[in-house]
Short mmCIF file of C-alpha atoms in Angstrom, two decimals:
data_model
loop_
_atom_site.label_atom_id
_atom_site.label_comp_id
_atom_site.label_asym_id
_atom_site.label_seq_id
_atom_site.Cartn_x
_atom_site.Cartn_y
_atom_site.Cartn_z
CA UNK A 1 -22.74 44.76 31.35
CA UNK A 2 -20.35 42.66 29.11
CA UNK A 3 -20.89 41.99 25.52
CA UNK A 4 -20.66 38.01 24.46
CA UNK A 5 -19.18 37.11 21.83
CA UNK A 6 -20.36 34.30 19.69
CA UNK A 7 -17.14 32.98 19.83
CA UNK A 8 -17.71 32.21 24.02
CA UNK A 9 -21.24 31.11 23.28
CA UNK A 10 -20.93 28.96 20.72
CA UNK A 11 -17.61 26.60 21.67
CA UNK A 12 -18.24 22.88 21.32
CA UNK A 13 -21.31 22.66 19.79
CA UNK A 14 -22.88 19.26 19.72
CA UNK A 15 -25.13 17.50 17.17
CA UNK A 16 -27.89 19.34 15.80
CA UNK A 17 -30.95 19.26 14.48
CA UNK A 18 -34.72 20.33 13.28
CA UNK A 19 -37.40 20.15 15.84
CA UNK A 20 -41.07 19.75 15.17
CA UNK A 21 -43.57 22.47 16.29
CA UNK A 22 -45.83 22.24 18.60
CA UNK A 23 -48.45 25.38 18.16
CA UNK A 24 -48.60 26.82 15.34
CA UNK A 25 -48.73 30.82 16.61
CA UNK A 26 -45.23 31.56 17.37
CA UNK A 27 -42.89 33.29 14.23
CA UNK A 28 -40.16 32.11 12.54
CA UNK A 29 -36.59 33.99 12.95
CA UNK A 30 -34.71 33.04 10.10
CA UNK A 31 -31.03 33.02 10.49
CA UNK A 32 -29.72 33.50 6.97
CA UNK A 33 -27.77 31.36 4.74
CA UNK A 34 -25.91 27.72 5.95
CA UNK A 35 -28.47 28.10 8.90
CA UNK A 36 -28.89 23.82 10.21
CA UNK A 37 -29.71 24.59 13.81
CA UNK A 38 -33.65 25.21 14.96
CA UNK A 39 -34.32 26.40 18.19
CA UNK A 40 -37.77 26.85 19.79
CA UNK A 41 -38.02 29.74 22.44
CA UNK A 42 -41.88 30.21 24.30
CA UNK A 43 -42.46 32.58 26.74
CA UNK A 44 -45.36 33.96 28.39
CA UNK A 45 -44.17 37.95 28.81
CA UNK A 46 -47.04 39.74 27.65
CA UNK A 47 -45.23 43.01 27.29
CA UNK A 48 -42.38 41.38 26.11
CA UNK A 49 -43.40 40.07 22.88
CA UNK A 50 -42.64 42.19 20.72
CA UNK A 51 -38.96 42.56 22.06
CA UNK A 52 -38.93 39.72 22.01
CA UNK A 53 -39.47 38.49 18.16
CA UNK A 54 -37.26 41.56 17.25
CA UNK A 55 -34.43 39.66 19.38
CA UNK A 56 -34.98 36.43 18.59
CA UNK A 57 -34.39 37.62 15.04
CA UNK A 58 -31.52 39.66 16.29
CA UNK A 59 -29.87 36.28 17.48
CA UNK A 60 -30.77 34.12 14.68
CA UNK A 61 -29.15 36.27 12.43
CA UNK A 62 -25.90 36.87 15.26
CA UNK A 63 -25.54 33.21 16.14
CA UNK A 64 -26.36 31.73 12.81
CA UNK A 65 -29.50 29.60 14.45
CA UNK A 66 -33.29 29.35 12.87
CA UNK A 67 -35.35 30.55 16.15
CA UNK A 68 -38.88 30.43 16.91
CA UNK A 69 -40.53 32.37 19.10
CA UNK A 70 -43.75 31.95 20.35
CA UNK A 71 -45.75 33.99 22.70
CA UNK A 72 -48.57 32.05 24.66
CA UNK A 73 -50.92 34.18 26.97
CA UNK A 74 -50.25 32.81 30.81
CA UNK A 75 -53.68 31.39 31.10
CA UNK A 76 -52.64 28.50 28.41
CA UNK A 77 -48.92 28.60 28.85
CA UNK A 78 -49.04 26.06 32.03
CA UNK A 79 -50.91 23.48 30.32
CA UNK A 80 -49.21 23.69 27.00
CA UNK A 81 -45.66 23.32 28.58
CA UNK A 82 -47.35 20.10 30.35
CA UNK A 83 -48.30 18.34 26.89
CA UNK A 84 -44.77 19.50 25.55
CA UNK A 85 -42.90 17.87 28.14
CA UNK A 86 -45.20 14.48 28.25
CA UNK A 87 -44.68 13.80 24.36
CA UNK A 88 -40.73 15.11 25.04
CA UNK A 89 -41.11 17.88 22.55
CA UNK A 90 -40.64 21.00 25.14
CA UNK A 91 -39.50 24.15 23.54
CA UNK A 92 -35.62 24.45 23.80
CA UNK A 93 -35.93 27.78 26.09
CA UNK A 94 -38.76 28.32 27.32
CA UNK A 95 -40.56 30.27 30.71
CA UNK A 96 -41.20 29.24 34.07
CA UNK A 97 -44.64 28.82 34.68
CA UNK A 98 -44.76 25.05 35.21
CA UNK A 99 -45.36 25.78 38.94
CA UNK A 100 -42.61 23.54 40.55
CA UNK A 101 -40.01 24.54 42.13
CA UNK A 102 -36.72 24.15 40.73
CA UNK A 103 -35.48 20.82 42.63
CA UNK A 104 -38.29 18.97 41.39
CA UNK A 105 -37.92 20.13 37.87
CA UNK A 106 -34.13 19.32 38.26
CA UNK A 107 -35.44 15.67 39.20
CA UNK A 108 -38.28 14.92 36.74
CA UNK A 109 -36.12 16.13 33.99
CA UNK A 110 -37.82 19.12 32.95
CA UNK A 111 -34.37 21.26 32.65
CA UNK A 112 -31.22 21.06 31.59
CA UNK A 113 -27.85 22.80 33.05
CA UNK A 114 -27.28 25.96 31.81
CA UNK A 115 -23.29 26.22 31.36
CA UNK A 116 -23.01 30.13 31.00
CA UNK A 117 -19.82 31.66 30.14
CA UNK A 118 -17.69 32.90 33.26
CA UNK A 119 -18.36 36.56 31.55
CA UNK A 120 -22.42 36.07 31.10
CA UNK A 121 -23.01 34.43 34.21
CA UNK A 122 -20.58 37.61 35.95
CA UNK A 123 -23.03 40.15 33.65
CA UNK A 124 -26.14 39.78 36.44
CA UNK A 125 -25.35 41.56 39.58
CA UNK A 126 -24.53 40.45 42.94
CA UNK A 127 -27.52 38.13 44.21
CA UNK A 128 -28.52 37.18 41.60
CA UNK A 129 -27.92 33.12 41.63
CA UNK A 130 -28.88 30.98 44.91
CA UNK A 131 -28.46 27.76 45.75
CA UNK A 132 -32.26 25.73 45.37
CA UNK A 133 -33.77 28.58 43.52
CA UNK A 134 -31.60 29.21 40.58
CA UNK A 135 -28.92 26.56 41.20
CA UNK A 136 -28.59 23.03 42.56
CA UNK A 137 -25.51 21.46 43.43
CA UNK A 138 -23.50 24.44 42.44
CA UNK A 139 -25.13 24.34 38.76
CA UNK A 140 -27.10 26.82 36.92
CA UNK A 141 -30.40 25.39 35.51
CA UNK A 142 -32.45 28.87 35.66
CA UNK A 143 -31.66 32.38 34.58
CA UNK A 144 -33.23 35.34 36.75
CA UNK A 145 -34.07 37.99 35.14
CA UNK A 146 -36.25 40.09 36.95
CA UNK A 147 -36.53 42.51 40.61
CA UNK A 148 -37.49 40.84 43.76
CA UNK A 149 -38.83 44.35 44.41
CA UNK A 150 -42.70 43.87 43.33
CA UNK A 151 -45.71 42.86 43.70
CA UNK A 152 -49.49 41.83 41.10
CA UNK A 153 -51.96 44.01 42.94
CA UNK A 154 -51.35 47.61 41.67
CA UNK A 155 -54.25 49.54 40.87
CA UNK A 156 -53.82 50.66 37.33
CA UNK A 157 -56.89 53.07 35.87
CA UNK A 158 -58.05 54.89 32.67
CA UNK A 159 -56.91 58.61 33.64
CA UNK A 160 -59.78 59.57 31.37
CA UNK A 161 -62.55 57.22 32.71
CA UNK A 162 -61.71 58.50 36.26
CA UNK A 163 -61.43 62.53 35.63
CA UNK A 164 -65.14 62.04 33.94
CA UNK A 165 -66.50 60.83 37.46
CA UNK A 166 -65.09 64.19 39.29
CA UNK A 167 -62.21 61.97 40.63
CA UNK A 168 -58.06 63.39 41.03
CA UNK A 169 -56.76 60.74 39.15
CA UNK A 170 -53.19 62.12 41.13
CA UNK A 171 -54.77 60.97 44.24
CA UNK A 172 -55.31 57.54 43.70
CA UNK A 173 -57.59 55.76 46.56
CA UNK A 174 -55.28 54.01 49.14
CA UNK A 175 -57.98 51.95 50.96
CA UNK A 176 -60.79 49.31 50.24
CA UNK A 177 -63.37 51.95 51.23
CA UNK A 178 -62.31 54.75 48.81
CA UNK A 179 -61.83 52.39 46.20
CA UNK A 180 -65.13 51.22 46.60
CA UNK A 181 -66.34 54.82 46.67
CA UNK A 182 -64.49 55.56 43.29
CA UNK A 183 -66.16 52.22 41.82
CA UNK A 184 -69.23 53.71 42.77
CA UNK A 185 -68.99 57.15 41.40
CA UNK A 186 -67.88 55.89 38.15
CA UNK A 187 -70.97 53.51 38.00
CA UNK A 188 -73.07 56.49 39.36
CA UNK A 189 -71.69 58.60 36.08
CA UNK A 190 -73.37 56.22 34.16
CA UNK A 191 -72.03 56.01 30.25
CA UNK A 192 -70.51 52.31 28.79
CA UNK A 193 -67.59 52.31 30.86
CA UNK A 194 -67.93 49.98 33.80
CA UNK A 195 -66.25 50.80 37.18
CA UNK A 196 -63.63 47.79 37.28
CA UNK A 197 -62.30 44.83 34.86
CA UNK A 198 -60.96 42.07 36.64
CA UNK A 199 -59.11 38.70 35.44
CA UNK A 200 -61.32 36.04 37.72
CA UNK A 201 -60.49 33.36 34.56
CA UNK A 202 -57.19 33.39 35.27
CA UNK A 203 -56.86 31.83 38.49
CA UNK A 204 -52.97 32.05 38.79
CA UNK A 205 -53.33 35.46 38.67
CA UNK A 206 -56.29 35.62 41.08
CA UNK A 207 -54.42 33.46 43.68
CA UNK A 208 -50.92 36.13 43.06
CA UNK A 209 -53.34 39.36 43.95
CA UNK A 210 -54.99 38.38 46.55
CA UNK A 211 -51.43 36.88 48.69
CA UNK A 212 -50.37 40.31 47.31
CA UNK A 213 -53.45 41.83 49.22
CA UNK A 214 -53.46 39.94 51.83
CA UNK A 215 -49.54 40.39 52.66
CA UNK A 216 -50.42 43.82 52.22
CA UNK A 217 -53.40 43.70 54.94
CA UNK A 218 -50.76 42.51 57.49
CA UNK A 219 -50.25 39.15 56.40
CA UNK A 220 -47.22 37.64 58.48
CA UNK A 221 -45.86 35.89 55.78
CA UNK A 222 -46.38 35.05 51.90
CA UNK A 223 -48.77 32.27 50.12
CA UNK A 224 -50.05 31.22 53.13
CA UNK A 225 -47.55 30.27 55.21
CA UNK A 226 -46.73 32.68 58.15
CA UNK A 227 -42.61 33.14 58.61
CA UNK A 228 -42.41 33.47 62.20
CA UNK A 229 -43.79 29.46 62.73
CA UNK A 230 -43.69 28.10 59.30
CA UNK A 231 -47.32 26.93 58.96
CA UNK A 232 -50.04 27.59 56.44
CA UNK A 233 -52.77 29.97 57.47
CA UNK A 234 -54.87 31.04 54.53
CA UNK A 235 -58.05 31.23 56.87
CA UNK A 236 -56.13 34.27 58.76
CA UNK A 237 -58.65 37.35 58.41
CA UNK A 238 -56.27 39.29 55.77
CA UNK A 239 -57.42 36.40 53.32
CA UNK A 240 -60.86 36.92 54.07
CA UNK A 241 -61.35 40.31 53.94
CA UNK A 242 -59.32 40.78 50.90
CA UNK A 243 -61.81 38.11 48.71
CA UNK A 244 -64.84 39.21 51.35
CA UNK A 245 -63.82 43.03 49.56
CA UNK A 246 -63.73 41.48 45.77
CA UNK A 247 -67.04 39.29 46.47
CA UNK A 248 -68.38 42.89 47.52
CA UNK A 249 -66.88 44.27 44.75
CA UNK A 250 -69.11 41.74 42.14
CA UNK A 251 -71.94 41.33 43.62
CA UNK A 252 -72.86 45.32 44.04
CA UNK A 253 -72.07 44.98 40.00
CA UNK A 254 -68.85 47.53 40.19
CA UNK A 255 -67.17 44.35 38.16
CA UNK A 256 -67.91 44.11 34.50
CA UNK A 257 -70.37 41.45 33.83
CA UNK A 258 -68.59 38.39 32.28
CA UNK A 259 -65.25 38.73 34.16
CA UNK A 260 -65.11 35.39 35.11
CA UNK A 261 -64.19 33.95 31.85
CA UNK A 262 -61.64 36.72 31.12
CA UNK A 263 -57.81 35.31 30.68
CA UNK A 264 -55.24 37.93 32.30
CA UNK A 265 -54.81 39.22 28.69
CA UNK A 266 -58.27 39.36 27.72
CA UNK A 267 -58.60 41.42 30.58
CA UNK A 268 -56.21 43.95 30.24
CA UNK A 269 -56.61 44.57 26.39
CA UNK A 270 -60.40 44.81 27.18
CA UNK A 271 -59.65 47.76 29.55
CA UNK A 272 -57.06 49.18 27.15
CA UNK A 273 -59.87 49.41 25.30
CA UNK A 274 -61.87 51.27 27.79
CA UNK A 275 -64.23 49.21 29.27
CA UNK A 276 -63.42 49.84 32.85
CA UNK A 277 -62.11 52.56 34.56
CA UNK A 278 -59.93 50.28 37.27
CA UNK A 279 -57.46 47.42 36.58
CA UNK A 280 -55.63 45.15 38.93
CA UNK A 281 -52.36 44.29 37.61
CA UNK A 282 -48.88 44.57 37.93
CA UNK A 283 -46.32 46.20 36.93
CA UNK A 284 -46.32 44.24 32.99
CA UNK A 285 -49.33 46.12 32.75
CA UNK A 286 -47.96 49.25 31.24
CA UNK A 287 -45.86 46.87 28.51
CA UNK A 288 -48.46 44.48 27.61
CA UNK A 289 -51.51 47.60 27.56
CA UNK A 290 -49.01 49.43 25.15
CA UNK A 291 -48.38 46.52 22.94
CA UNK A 292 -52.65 45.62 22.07
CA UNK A 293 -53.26 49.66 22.26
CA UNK A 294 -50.27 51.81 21.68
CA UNK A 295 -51.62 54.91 22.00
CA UNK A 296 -53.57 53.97 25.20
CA UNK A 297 -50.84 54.30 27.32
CA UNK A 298 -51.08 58.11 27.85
CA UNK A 299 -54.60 57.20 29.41
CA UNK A 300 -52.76 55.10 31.86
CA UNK A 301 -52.40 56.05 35.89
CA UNK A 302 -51.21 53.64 38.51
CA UNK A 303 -51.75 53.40 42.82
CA UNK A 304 -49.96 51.57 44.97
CA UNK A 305 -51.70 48.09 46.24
CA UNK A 306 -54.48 49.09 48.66
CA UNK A 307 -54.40 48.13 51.92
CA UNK A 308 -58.17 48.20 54.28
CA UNK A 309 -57.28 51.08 56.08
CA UNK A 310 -55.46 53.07 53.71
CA UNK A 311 -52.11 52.54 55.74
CA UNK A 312 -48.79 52.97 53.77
CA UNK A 313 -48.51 49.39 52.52
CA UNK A 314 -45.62 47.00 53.34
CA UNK A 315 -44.90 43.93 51.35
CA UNK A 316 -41.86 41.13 51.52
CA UNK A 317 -40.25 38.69 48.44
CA UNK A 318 -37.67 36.73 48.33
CA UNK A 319 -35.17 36.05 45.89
CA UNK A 320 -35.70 36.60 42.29
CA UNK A 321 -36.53 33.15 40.77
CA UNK A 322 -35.76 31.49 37.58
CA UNK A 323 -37.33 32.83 34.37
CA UNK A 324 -35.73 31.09 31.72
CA UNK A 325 -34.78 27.76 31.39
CA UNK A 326 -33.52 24.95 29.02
CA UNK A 327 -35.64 21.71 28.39
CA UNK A 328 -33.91 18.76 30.02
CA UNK A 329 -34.58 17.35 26.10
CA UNK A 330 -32.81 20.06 23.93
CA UNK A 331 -31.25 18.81 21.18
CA UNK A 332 -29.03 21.92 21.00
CA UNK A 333 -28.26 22.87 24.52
CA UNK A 334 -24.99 25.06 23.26
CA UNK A 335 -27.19 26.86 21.04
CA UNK A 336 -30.08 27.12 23.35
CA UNK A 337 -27.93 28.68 26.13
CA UNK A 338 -26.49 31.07 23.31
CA UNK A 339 -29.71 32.63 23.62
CA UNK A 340 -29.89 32.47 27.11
CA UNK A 341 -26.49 34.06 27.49
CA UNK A 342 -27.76 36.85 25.14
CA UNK A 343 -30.41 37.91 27.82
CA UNK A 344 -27.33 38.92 29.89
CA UNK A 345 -25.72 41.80 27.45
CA UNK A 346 -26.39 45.67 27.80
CA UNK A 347 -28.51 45.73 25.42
CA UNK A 348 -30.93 42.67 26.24
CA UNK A 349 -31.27 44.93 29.77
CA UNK A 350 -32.19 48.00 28.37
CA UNK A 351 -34.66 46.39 26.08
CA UNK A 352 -36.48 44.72 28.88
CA UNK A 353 -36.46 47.75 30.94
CA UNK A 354 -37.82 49.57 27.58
CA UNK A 355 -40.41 46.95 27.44
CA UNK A 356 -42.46 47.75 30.96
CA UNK A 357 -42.75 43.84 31.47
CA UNK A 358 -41.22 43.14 35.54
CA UNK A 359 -38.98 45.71 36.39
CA UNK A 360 -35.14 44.16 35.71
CA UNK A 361 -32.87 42.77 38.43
CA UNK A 362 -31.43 46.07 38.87
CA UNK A 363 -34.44 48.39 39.71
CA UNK A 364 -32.15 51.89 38.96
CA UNK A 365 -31.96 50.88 35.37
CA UNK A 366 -35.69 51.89 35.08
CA UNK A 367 -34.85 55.92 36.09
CA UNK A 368 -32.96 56.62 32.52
CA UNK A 369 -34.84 53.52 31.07
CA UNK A 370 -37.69 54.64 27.92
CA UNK A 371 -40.51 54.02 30.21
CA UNK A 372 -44.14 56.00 30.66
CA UNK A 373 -43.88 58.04 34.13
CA UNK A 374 -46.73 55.77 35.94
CA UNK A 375 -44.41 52.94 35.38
CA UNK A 376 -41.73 54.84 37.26
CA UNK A 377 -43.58 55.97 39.82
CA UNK A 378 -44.64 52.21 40.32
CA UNK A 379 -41.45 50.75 40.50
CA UNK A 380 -40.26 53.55 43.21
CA UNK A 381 -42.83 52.65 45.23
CA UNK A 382 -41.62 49.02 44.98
CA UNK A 383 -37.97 49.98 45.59
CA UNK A 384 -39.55 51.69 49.09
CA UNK A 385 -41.91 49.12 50.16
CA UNK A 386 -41.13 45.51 48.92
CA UNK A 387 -38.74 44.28 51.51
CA UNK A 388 -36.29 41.09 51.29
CA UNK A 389 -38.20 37.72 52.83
CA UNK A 390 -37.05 35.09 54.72
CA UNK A 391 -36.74 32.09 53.02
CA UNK A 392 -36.06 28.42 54.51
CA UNK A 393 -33.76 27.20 51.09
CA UNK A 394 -31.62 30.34 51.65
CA UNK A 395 -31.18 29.52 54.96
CA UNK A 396 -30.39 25.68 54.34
CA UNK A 397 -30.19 24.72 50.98
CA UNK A 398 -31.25 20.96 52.32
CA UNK A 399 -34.78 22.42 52.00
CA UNK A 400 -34.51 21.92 48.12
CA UNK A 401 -35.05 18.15 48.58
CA UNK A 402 -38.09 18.52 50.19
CA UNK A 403 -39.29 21.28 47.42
CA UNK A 404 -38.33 18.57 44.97
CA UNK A 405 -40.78 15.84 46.93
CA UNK A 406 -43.65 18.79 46.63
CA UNK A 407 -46.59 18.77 43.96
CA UNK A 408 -48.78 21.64 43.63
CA UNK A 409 -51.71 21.63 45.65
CA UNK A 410 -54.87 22.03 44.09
CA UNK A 411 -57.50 23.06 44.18
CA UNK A 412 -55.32 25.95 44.79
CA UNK A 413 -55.97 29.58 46.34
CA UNK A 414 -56.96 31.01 42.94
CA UNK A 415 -59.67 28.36 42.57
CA UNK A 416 -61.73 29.10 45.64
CA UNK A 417 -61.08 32.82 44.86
CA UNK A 418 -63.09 32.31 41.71
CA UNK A 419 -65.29 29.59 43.09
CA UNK A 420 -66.61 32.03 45.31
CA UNK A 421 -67.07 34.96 43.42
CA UNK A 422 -68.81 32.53 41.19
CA UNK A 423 -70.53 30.95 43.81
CA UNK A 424 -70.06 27.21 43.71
CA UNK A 425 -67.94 27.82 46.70
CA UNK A 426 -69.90 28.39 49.45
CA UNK A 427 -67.72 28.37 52.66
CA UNK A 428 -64.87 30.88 51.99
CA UNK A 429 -63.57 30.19 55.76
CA UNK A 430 -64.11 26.51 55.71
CA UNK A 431 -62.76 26.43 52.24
CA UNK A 432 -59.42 28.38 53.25
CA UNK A 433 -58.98 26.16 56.37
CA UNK A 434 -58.90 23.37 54.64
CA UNK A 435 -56.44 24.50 51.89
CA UNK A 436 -53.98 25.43 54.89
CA UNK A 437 -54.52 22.02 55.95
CA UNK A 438 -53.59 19.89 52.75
CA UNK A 439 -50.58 22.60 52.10
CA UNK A 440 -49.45 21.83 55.92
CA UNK A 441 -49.77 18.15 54.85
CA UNK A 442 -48.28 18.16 52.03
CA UNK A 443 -45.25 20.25 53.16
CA UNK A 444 -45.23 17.96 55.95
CA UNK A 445 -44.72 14.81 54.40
CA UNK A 446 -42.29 16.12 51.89
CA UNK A 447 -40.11 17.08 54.86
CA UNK A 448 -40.55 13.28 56.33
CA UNK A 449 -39.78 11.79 52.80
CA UNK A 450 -36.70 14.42 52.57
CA UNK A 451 -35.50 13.40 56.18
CA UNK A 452 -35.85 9.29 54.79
CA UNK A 453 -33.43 9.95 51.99
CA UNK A 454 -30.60 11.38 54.04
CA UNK A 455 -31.61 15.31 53.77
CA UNK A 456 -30.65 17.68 56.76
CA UNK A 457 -33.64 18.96 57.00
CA UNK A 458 -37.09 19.84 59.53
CA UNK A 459 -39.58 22.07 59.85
CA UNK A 460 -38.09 24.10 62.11
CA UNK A 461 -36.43 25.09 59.14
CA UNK A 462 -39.44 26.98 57.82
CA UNK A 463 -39.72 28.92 61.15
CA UNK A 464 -37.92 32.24 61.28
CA UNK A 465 -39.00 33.63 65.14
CA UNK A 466 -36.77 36.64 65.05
CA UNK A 467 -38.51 38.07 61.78
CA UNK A 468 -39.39 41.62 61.91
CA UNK A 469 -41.84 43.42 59.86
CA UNK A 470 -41.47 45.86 58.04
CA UNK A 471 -37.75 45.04 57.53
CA UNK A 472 -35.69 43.38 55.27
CA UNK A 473 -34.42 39.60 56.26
CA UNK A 474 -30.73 39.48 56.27
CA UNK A 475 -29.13 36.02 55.06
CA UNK A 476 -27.07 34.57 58.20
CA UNK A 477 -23.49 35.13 57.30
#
C-alpha cells in the first residue's frame, strides 16, 4: 500500500482549536514544538490499544497534531459515545459502536465526510467502500478496516487447563455434546480452575455469539432475519437450542459463578488469568489476552464455532462495515482525517495484523503477519467457511433511507440471552417471538416512512429467494 504524505493530508486546513476531555483515562500524544491542533481519537479495540497509543504518538509527532487516545472497554464505549454526542463534545475519530447504521448517523449528525486523498482512499483493496454502508451519496463518512471473513463464537481454551483433564487440546470438541463433555471433565478434575468463563454482562457480545451460533446451527439468515423472505425469526429452533445449550451450560455450574456481571474484558483477562479452561470469543481474543497477560498467550488454543451436531460449520457476512469515523462536530476535520488516512499506509496494516484484533481487510496479510499460530489457524478457517451474504442496501442502495428511519430495538437479543440465564426471563420462546415481532414492525414501518419520502424502496427488497447456502452471494452486475 501507498505511503501519504503529510503534504496530501494536510492541504487546506481550517480553523483550529483545543477540545475539552471528556474521560479522563485516555493518554496524551504530544506532538512536539508549535503543536496548536488537539485531536481526540477513542476506540474500543481491545487488542489494539497498545498499537494504538504507539501510533497515535507516531502521528502526533508526523502531522504536527496533540492526539489523545483513549481506549474504553466495549461494555461502556456505547453509552459514553451517547453523552459525547448529546453535550456535542464527541471525540474527533472515534469507533463505531453507536449501533446505527450509517444513514441514520449521516442524518442525526453523528459523522462527518471523510474527504480521503485519491491515493489513501485507492490504498484499501477492491470492495472495500459500498454505497449505504461506508458511503452515502457517493461520499465517504466511514473507513473499513477489517475482514468480512469472521465470526464472535470461537472456542478459545487454556492449552494447559485442558491437557490436565486428559483432553487433546489438538482436537478441539466440534459439537455442543463434546463440549459439554470437556466442561465436565474439567469440573470432574476438580482444582480452582472452572470449566468455562463467559461474558453474560456484556450483552452486545452475548446477542453477536449466539446469531454467530445460531447461523452456525443452520440459521437461514443473520440477526434474525431469514434471507430467502426477509422476515425476523429469532424464535426459529437454532436460537433456542443455542441459549437452551448455554442455560444448560450455567445451571449444571460448568460456568464460573459470577459471570453475569463480567464486561467482555473482564472476562477474557479473568481467563488469561486462568480461571477457566474455555472462552468464547473471537478472533481479538488472541490480541487483547496478550496485551493484560503477555506471556499467556503460549497457553492459548482455539476451535472453530461449534455447531449441535459437530457438522463442519458454515457461516455468511456481508460487507465489511465502517470502523472509524469523524464526529459530525470536529473542529479539525483535515486533521482528524489525517489520522484516518494514516490507517491506510503499509505500515498501519501490518501493525493491525501484528496486533491479533479482527483479522484486516485482506485476510492473506495474516500468513507472513507476527501472529501466534492459533490465530492463524483461526483466520483460515474463516477464509474457508465465512461466506459473502446477501444484503438488501447492496442490492438497492434506496434501502439506506429506510436504515436511516430505524432505531435499535430493545430490549434486544442480548438482553433476553442474559435475562434468561439469569432468570427474570422466563419464556425464552415467547420472549424470542415477540422480539421478531417488534423488529418486523419496526423494519416495517421504516420501509412505509421511506416509501412516504420518495424512496424506491419495499420489502421485497429484503427477500433474496434464489439464495443458496453454503455459497457466497454474488452482487447483480
Amino acid at each position: 500500500m501507498p505511503q501519504i504524505s503529510r503534504r496530501s493530508l494536510l492541504a487546506g486546513g481550517g480553523g483550529l482549536s483545543t477540545l475539552a476531555l471528556l474521560t479522563a483515562c485516555g493518554g496524551s500524544s504530544g506532538a512536539g514544538p508549535g503543536a496548536t491542533v488537539s485531536l481526540r481519537w477513542w476506540d474500543h479495540f481491545s487488542a489494539l490499544q497498545k498499537f494504538h497509543a504507539e501510533w497515535a504518538k507516531t502521528q502526533s509527532q508526523a502531522l504536527g497534531v496533540a492526539i489523545e487516545y483513549t481506549y474504553n472497554d466495549v461494555s461502556r464505549s456505547t453509552e459514553a459515545l451517547q453523552l459525547a454526542n448529546q453535550s456535542k463534545q464527541l471525540p474527533d475519530v472515534y469507533s463505531n459502536v453507536v449501533g446505527l447504521p450509517l444513514p441514520a448517523l449521516v442524518a442525526e449528525g453523528w459523522v462527518h465526510e471523510i474527504a480521503l486523498p485519491a491515493e489513501a482512499k485507492a490504498a484499501l483493496p477492491e470492495g472495500a467502500y459500498t454505497e449505504g454502508i461506508t458511503t452515502i451519496d457517493g461520499k465517504l463518512y466511514g473507513l473499513p478496516l477489517f475482514s468480512y471473513q469472521q465470526y464472535a463464537a470461537a472456542q478459545w481454551f487454556n492449552v494447559d487447563i485442558v491437557s490436565d483433564a486428559g483432553l487433546d487440546p489438538d482436537a478441539p470438541p466440534a459439537s455442543y455434546d463434546e463440549y459439554r463433555a470437556n466442561l465436565q471433565k474439567i469440573k470432574a478434575k476438580g482444582g480452582d480452575a472452572a470449566p468455562m468463563v463467559l461474558a453474560l454482562g456484556g450483552v452486545a457480545r452475548m446477542r453477536e455469539q449466539i446469531d454467530d451460533l445460531a447461523q452456525a446451527a443452520g440459521f437461514p439468515g443473520f440477526q434474525g432475519q431469514k434471507y430467502t423472505t426477509g422476515e425476523f425469526a429469532y424464535d426459529d429452533d437454532t436460537y433456542v437450542n443455542a441459549i437452551e445449550f448455554w442455560k444448560e451450560l450455567n445451571g449444571s455450574g460448568l460456568i464460573l459463578a459470577g459471570s453475569g456481571s463480567l464486561t467482555v474484558a473482564d472476562a477474557r483477562t479473568r481467563w488469561a488469568s486462568g480461571v477457566a479452561g474455555y472462552f468464547p470469543d473471537g478472533p481479538w481474543c488472541a490480541g487483547g489476552a496478550k496485551n493484560v497477560v503477555p506471556t499467556f498467550v503460549e497457553k492459548m488454543g482455539v476451535g472453530p464455532i461449534l455447531t449441535p451436531d459437530g457438522t463442519a460449520p458454515t457461516t455468511y457476512r456481508g460487507t465489511p462495515p465502517s470502523q472509524f469515523f469523524i464526529a459530525g462536530n470536529t473542529k479539525n476535520p483535515e486533521q482528524a482525517t489525517a489520522v484516518i488516512a494514516s490507517m491506510t499506509t503499509t505500515d498501519y496494516q501490518k501493525g493491525l495484523a501484528a496486533g491479533m484484533d479482527q483479522p484486516p481487510f485482506d485476510l492473506s496479510v495474516v500468513e507472513s503477519a507476527d501472529v501466534i499460530a492459533p490465530y492463524k489457524k483461526l483466520c483460515g478457517w474463516f477464509a474457508d467457511t465465512v461466506k459473502r451474504a446477501p444484503e438488501p442496501v447492496v442490492r438497492n442502495p434506496q434501502v439506506a433511507k429506510v436504515q436511516a428511519a430505524q432505531k435499535p430495538v430493545s430490549p434486544h437479543l442480548g438482553d433476553i440471552v442474559q435475562g434468561y440465564l439469569g432468570g427474570d426471563v422466563k419464556d425464552l420462546k415467547g420472549a424470542l417471538r415477540d422480539l421478531s415481532a417488534r423488529s418486523n414492525a419496526d423494519r416495517d414501518q421504516a420501509v412505509a416512512a421511506a416509501t412516504s419520502a420518495g424512496a424506491q424502496v419495499s420489502l421485497a427488497d429484503y427477500a433474496f429467494p434464489d439464495w443458496q447456502p453454503g455459497q457466497d452471494w454474488i452482487r447483480p452486475a
